CSV table of C-alpha atoms in Angstrom, one decimal:
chain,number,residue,atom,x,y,z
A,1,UNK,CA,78.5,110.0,119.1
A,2,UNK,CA,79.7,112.5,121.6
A,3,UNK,CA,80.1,110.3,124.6
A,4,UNK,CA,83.2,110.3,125.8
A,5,UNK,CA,85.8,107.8,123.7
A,6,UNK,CA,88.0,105.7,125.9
A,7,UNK,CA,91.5,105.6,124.5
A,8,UNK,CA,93.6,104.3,127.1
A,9,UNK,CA,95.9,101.6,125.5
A,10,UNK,CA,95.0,98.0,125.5
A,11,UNK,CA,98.7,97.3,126.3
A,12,UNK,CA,99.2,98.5,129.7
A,13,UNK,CA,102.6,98.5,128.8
A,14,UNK,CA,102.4,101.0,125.8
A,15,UNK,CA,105.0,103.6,125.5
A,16,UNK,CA,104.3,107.3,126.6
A,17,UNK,CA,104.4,107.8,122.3
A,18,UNK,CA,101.3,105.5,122.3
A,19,UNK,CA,99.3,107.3,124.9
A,20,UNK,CA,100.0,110.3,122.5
A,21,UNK,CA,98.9,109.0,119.5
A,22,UNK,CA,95.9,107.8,121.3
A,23,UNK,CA,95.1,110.6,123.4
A,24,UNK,CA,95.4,112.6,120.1
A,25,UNK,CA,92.8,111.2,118.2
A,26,UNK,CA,90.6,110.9,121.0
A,27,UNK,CA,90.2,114.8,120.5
A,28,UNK,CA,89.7,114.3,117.2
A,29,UNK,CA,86.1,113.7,116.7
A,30,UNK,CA,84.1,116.6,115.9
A,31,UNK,CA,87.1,118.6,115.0
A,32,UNK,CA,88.8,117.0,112.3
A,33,UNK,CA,89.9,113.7,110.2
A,34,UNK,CA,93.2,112.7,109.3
A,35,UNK,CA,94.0,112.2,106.1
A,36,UNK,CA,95.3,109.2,104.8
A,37,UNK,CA,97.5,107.9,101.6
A,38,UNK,CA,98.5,104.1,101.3
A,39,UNK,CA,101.9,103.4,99.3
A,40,UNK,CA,102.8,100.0,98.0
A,41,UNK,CA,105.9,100.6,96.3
A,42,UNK,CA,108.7,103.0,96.8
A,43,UNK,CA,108.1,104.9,94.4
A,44,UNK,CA,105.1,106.1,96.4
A,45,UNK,CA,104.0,107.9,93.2
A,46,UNK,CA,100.9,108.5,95.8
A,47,UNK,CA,102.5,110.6,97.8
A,48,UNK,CA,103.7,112.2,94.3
A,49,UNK,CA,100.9,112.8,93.0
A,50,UNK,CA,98.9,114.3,96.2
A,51,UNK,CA,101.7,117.0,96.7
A,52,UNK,CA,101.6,117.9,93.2
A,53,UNK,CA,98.2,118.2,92.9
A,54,UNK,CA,97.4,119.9,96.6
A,55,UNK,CA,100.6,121.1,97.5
A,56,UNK,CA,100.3,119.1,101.1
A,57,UNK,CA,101.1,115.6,102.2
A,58,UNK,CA,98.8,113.3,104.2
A,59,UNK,CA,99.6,113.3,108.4
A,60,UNK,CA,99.1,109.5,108.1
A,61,UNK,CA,101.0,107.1,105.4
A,62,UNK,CA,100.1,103.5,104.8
A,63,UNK,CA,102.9,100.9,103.9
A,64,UNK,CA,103.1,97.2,102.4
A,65,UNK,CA,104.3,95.0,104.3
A,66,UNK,CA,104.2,91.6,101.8
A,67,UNK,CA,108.0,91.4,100.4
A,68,UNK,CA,108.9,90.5,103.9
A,69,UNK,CA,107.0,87.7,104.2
A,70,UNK,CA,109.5,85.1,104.8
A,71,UNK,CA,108.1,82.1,102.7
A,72,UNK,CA,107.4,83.6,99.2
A,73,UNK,CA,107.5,81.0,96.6
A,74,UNK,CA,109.5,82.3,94.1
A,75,UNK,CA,109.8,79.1,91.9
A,76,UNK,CA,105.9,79.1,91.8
A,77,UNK,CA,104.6,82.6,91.0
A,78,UNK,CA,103.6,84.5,88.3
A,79,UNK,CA,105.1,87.9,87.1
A,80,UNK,CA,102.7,90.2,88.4
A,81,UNK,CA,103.4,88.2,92.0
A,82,UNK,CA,106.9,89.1,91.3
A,83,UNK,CA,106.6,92.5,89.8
A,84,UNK,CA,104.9,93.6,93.3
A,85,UNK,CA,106.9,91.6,95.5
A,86,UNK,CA,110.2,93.4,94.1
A,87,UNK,CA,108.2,96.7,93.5
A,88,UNK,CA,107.6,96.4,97.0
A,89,UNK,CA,110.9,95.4,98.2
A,90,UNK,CA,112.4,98.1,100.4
A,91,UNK,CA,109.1,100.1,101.8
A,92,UNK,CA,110.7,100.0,105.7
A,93,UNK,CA,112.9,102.6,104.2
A,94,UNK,CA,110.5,104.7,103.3
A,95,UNK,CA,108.4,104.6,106.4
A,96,UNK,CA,111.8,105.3,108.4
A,97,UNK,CA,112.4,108.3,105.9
A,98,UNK,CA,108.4,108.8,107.0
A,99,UNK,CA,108.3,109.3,110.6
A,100,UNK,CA,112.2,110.4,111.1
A,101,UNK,CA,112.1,113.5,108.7
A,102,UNK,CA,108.4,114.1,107.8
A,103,UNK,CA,107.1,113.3,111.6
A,104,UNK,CA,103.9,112.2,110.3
A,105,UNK,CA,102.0,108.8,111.6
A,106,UNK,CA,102.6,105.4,110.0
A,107,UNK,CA,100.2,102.1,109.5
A,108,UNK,CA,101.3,99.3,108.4
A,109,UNK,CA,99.9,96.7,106.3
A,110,UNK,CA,100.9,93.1,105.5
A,111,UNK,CA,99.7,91.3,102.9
A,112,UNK,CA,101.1,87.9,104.3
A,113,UNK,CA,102.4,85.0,102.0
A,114,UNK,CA,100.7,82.2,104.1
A,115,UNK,CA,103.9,80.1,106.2
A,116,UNK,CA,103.5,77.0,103.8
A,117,UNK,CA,102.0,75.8,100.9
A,118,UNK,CA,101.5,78.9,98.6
A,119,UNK,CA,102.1,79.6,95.4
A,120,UNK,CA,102.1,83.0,93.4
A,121,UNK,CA,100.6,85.6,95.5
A,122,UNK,CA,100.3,83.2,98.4
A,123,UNK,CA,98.2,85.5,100.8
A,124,UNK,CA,95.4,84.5,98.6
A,125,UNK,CA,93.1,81.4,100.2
A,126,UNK,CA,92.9,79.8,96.2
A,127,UNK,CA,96.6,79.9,96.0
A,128,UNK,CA,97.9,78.4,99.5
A,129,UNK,CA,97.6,74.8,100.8
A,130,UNK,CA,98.0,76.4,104.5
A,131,UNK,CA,95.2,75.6,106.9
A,132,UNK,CA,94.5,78.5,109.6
A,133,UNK,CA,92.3,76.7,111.8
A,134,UNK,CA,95.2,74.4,112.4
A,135,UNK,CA,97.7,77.0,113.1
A,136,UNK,CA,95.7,78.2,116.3
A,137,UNK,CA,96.6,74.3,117.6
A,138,UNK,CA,99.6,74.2,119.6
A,139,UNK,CA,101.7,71.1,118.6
A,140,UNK,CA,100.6,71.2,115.0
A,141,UNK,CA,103.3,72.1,112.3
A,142,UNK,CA,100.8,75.0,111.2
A,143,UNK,CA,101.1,76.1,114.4
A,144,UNK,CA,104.9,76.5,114.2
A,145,UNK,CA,105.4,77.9,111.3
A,146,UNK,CA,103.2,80.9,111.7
A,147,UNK,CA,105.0,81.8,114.9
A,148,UNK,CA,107.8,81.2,113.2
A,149,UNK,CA,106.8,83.8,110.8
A,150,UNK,CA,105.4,86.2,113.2
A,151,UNK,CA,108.9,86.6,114.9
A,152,UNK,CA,110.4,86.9,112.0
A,153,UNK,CA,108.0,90.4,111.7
A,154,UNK,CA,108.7,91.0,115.0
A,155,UNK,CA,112.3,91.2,114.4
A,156,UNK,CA,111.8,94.0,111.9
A,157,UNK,CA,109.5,96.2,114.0
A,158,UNK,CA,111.6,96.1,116.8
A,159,UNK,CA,113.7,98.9,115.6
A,160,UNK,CA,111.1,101.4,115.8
A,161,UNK,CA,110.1,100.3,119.1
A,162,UNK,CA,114.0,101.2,120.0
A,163,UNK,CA,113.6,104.3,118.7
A,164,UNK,CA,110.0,104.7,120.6
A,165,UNK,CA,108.3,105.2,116.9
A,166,UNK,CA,104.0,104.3,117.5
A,167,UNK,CA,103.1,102.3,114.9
A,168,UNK,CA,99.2,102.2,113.7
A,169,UNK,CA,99.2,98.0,113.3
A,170,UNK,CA,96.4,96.3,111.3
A,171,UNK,CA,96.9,92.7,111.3
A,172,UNK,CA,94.9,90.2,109.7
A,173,UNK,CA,92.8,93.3,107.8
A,174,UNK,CA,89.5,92.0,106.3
A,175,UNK,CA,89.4,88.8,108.1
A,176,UNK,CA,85.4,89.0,107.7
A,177,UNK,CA,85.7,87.3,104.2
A,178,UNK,CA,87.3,84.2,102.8
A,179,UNK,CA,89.9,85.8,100.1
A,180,UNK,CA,92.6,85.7,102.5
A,181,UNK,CA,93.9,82.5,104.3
A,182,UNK,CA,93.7,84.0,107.4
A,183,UNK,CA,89.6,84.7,106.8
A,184,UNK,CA,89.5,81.6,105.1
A,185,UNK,CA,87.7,79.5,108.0
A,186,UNK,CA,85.7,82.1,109.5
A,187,UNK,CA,85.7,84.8,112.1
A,188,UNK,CA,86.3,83.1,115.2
A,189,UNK,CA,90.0,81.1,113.6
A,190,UNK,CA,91.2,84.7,112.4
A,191,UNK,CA,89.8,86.4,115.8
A,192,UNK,CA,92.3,83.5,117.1
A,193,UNK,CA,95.1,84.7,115.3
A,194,UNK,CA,94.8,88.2,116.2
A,195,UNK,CA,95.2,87.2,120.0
A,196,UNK,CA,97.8,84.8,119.2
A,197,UNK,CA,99.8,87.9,117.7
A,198,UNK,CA,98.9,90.4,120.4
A,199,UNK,CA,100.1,88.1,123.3
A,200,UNK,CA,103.2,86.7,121.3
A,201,UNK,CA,104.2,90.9,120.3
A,202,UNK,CA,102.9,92.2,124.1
A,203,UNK,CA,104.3,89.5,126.5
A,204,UNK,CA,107.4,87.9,124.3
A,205,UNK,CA,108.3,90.7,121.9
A,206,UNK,CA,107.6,93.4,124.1
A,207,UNK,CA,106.4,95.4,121.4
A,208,UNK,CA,105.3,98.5,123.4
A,209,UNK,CA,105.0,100.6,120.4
A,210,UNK,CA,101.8,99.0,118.8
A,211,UNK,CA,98.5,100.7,118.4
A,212,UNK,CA,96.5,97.8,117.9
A,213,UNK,CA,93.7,98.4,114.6
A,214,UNK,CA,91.0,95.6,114.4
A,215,UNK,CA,90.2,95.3,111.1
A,216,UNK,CA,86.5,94.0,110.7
A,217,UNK,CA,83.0,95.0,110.9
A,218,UNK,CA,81.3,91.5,112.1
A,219,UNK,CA,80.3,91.0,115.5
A,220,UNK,CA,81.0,87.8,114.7
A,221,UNK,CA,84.9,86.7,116.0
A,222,UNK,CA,85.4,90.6,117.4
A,223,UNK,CA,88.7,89.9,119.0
A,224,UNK,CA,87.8,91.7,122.3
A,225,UNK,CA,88.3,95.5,124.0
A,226,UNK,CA,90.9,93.9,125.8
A,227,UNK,CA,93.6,93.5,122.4
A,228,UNK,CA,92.3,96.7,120.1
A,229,UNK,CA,92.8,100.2,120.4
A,230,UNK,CA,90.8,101.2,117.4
A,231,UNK,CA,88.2,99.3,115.3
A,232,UNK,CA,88.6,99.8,111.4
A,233,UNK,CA,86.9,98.3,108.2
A,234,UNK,CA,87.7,98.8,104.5
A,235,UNK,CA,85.1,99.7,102.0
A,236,UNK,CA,84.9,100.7,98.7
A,237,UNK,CA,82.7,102.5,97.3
A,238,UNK,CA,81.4,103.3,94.0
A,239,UNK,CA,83.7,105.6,91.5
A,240,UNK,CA,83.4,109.7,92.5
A,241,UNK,CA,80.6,109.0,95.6
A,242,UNK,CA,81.9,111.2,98.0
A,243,UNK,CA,79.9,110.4,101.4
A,244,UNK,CA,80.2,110.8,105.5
A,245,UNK,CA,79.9,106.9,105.3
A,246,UNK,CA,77.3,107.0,108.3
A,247,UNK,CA,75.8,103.6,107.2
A,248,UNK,CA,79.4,102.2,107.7
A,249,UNK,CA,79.8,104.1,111.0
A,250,UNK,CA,76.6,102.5,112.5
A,251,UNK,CA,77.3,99.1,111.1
A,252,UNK,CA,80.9,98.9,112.6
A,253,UNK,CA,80.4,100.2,115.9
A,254,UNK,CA,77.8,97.4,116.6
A,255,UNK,CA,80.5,94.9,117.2
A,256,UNK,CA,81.5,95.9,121.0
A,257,UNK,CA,79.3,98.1,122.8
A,258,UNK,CA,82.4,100.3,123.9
A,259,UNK,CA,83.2,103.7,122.7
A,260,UNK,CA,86.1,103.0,120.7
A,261,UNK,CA,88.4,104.5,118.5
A,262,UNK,CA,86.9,104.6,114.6
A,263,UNK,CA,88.7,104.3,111.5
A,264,UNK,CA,88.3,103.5,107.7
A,265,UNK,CA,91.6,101.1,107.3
A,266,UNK,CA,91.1,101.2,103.6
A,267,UNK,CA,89.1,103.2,101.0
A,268,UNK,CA,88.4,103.6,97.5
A,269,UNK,CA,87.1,107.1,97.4
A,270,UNK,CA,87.7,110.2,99.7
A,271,UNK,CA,85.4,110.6,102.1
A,272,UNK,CA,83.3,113.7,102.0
A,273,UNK,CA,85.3,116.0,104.3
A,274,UNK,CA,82.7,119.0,104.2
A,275,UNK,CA,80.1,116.4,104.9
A,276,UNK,CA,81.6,115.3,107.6
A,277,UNK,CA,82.7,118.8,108.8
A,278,UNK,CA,78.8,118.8,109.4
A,279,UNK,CA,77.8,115.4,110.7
A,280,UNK,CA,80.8,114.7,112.7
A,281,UNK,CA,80.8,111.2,112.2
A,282,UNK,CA,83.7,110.3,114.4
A,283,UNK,CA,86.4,108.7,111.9
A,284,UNK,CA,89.7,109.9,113.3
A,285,UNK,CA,91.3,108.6,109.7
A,286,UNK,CA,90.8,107.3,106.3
A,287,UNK,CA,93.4,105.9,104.6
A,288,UNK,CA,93.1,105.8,100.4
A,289,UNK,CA,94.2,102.6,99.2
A,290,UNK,CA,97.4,102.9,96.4
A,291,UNK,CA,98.2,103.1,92.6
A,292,UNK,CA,94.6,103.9,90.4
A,293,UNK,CA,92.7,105.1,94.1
A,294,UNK,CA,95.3,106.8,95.2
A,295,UNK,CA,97.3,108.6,92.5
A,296,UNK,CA,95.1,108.3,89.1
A,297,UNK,CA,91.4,110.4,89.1
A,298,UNK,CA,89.5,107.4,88.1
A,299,UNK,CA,88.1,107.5,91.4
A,300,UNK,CA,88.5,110.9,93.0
A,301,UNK,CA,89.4,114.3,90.9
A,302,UNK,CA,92.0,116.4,91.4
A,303,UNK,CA,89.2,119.3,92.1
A,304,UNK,CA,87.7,116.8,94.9
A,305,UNK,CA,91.4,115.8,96.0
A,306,UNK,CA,92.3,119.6,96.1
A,307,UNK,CA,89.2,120.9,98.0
A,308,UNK,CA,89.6,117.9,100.7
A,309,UNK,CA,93.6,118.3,101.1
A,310,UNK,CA,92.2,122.1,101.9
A,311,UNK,CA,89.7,122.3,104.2
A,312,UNK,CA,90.0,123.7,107.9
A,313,UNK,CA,88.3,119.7,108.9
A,314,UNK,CA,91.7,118.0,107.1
A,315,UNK,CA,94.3,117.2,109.3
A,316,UNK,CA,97.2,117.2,107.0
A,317,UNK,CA,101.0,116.7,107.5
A,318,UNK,CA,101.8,120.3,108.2
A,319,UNK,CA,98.7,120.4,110.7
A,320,UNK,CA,99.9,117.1,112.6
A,321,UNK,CA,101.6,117.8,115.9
A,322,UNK,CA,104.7,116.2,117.2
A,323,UNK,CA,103.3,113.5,118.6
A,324,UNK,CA,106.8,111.1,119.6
């Protein structure tokens, strides 16, 4: 854990913002975590509730991605599908607001109504008709329509590339398991679609601004060194279990044998930040999934919240330096 972590960009087009970003949180490890906050509306009562109850923000904010999916079946959905699409509706603006006055570090996340063939909340596998391991075949109408939907992201991150704005990006998150269409027929189709993305965003989009987050523990269908800056998985565990999450560490950093970049994409719980203050487990970030994780204490106190958001091993918002 203290060799040396390679954190050149996979792009070797990446912006000079990139290289910071990277470079950054390559001297992390051993000195710090960031600290993390995932908000799915915009309300972000997350955010809310973490200032009121530590008087700091996280350096890194989360955002949902799935009102922009460009085929949601409206006709076919249920009302929680459309109380979070529309409660969702909008959430660019907030990560704009995010990294243009607050200067802190962005991820996004997309929750992705499958291209065809869903219904209600159509990024589910049970409710979408919409085969994956066709889309990787060029000439099939799968095929098209997911590139079709892919520039239609593209279009909306372009922006921030303009404005030279690094963006954490976790594509495809948890494609180790079958609830998702693009998991749904195994590792090696969704390891597929990542590489379809990065070429179609790197070589046609040009979307320099990328920090590429592989989001999967299974060495099975690892997309490569060659497309990922940092590897990532999401776990969840039990209510109030505060831990370094070493088990997790070891288990994820057997898919490549290269020193990369480490990062919990999504999590239940804090992580144990004087724990970690100890063992040095190398996660540069956690990010707390949203509503009941994030802003309720069913899962962490406000005491545990407080003494987190307040030790010298939390990188928070005000500790974050300008970094594009």
């Amino acid at each position: 854990m203290n060799e040396t972590i390679h954190a050149a960009p996979c792009n070797s087009n990446a912006i000079d913002e990139v290289k910071n970003v990277l470079s950054y949180l390559r001297e992390l490890p051993g000195k710090g975590i960031l600290t993390g906050q995932h908000t799915q509306t915009t309300v972000q009562k997350e955010l809310k509730y973490i200032e009121e109850v530590t008087g700091k923000l996280p350096a890194l904010c989360g955002f949902e991605l799935l009102a922009y999916s460009p085929n949601i079946n409206y006709e076919d959905a249920g009302e929680a599908c459309l109380i979070e699409v529309e409660e969702n509706k909008n959430t660019l603006d907030n990560a704009w607001d995010w990294v243009l006055n607050k200067h802190g570090l962005i991820t996004f996340t997309w929750h992705w109504f499958s291209p065809f063939g869903s219904r209600d909340k159509g990024f589910y596998t049970e409710h979408t008709t919409f085969d994956a391991s066709q889309a990787v075949l060029e000439g099939t109408e799968e095929h098209a329509r997911l590139i079709a939907d892919m520039d239609h992201m593209a279009e909306l991150l372009k922006p921030f590339c303009e404005k030279r704005i690094p963006i954490l990006w976790r594509p495809f998150h948890e494609s180790e398991g079958e609830w998702f269409w693009w998991g749904a027929k195994g590792p090696e189709v969704a390891k597929q679609l990542y590489r379809m993305m990065y070429l179609r965003y790197t070589h046609h989009h040009r979307l320099n601004n990328l920090i590429w987050v592989w989001n999967s523990p299974l060495p099975e269908g690892y997309v490569g060194d060659d497309v990922c800056d940092v590897i990532s998985l999401d776990t969840y565990p039990p209510k109030h279990t505060h831990t370094d999450l070493e088990d997790e560490y070891n288990r994820l950093v057997k898919i490549t044998p290269a020193n990369k970049l480490t990062a919990l994409g999504e999590i239940g719980v804090l992580p144990s930040i004087p724990r970690l203050s100890e063992t040095h487990i190398p996660w540069v970030w956690y990010m707390t999934w949203s509503n009941e994780f994030g802003a309720t204490e069913e899962w962490t106190t406000k005491e545990e919240l407080r003494h987190a958001y307040g030790h010298p091993y939390s990188v928070t918002l005000d500790m974050l330096p300008r970094l594009y």
